[in-house]
XYZ file of C-alpha atoms in Angstrom:
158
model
C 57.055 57.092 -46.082
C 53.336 57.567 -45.722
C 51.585 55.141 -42.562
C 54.609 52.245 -42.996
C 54.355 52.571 -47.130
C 57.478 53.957 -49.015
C 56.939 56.666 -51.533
C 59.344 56.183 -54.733
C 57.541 57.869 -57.752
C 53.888 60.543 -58.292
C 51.930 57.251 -59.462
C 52.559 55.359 -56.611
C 51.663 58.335 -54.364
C 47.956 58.060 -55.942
C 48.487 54.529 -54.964
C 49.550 55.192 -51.526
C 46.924 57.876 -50.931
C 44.250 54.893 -52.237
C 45.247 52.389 -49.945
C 45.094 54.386 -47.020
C 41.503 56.094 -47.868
C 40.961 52.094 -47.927
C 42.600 51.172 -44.338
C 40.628 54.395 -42.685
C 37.516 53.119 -44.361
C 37.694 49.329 -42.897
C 39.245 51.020 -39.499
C 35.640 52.912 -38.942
C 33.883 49.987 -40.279
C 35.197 48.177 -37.868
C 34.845 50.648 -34.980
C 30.575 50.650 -35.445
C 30.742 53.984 -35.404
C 27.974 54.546 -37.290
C 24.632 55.875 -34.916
C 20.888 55.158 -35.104
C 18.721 57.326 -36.632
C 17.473 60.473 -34.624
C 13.744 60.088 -33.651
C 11.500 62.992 -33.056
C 11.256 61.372 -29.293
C 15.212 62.147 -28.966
C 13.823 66.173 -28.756
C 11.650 65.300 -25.533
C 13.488 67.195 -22.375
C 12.987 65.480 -19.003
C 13.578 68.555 -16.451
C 14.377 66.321 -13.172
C 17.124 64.420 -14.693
C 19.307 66.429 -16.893
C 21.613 68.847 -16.576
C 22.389 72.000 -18.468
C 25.137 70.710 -20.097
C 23.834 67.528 -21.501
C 20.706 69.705 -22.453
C 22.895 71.491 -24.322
C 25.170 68.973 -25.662
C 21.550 67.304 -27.146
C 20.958 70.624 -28.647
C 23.653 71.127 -30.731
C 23.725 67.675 -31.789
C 19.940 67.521 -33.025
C 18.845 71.109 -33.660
C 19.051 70.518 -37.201
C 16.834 68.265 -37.367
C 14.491 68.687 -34.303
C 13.630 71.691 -31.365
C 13.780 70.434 -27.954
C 10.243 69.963 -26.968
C 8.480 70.358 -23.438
C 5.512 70.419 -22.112
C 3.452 74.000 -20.633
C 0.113 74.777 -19.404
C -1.215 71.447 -20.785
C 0.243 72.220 -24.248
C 3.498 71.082 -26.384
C 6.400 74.302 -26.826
C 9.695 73.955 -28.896
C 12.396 75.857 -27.510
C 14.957 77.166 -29.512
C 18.231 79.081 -29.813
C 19.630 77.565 -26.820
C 22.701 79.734 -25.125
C 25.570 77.793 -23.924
C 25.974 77.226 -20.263
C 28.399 79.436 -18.939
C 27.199 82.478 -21.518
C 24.812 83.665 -19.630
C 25.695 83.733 -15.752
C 25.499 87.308 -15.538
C 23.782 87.274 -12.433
C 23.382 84.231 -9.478
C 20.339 82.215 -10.066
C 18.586 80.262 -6.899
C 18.559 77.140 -7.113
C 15.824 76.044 -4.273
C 13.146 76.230 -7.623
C 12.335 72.654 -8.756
C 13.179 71.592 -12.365
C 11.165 72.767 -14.717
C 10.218 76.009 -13.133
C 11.166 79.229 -15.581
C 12.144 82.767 -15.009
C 13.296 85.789 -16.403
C 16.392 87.757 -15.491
C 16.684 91.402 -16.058
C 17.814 92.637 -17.988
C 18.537 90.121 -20.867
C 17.326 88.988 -23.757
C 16.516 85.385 -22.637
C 14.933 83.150 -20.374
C 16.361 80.795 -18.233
C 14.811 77.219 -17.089
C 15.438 74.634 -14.246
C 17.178 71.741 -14.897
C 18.301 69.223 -12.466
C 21.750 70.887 -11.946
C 22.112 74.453 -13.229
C 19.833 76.836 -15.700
C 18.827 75.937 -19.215
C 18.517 79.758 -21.171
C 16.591 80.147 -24.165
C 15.928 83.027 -26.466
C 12.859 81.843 -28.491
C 9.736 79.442 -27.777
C 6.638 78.366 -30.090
C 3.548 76.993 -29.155
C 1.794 74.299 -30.943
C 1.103 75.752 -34.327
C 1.711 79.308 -33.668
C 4.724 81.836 -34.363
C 7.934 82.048 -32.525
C 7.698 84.110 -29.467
C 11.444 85.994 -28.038
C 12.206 85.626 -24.726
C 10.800 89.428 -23.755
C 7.255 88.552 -25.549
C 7.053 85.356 -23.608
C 7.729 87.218 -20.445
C 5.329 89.843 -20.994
C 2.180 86.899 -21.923
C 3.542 83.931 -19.626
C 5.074 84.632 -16.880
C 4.158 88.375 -15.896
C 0.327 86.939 -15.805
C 0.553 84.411 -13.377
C 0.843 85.354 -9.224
C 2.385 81.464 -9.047
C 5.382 80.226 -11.173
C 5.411 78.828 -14.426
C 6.791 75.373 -14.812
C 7.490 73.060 -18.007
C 6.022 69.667 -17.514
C 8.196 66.488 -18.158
C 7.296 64.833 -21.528
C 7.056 61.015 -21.745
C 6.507 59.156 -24.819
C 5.865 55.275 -24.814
């Protein structure tokens, strides 16, 4: 007995397997769960208000399609190949610096940025029309050069 139907001979299992392809199809139907389309405006991170794991819960569920995008120095950045949350808390980060503010701890491969609760860690960035930059060459020309911090500006689209 398959879902409340008897089996009694191979044709009928055919049958059987028909009807319930059938009863899952009008069960989703049903449910709505079908989603809107993705937007490039879905990639747009707002620092103060979200955390490190719904930044990276948005990542994985739109990094096929779009980078998250942010704001620096006056100029758009996609950041990419996001590291989970608790992958790279090799050493305690402070957490007096406001959202959006970025650092680099040694010795790794990545750097790390504010969000409202806990550290958002990111291997690669591009600027507007340029090349992918690691995390090490975007410490060496970002944020080695400046005496103040760096910090990503919050992007609103309306």
């Amino acid at each position: 007995m398959v879902i409340g139907v008897p089996i009694t001979t191979a044709k009928s299992v055919a049958e059987v397997i028909r009807s319930v392809t059938w009863r899952l199809v009008l069960i989703i139907a049903k449910a709505n769960l079908i989603t809107r389309k993705l937007k490039k405006s879905d990639s747009l991170v707002d620092w103060n208000n979200e955390t490190d794991v719904t930044l990276w819960r948005r990542y994985r569920a739109i990094s096929h399609m779009f980078q998250l995008t942010s704001v620096l120095r006056g100029k758009h950045v996609k950041l990419s190949q996001m590291l989970p949350p608790n992958k790279f808390q090799m050493q305690p980060l402070p957490d007096d610096f406001t959202p959006g503010t970025a650092c680099y701890p040694w010795p790794t491969d990545f750097f790390c940025v504010k969000c409202a609760e806990g550290w958002a860690a990111f291997k690669s960035i591009t600027f507007e029309s340029r090349k992918p930059l690691t995390a090490c060459e975007f410490r060496n020309g970002y944020l080695n050069t400046s005496s103040q911090l760096l910090k990503f500006d919050n992007v609103f689209v309306k």
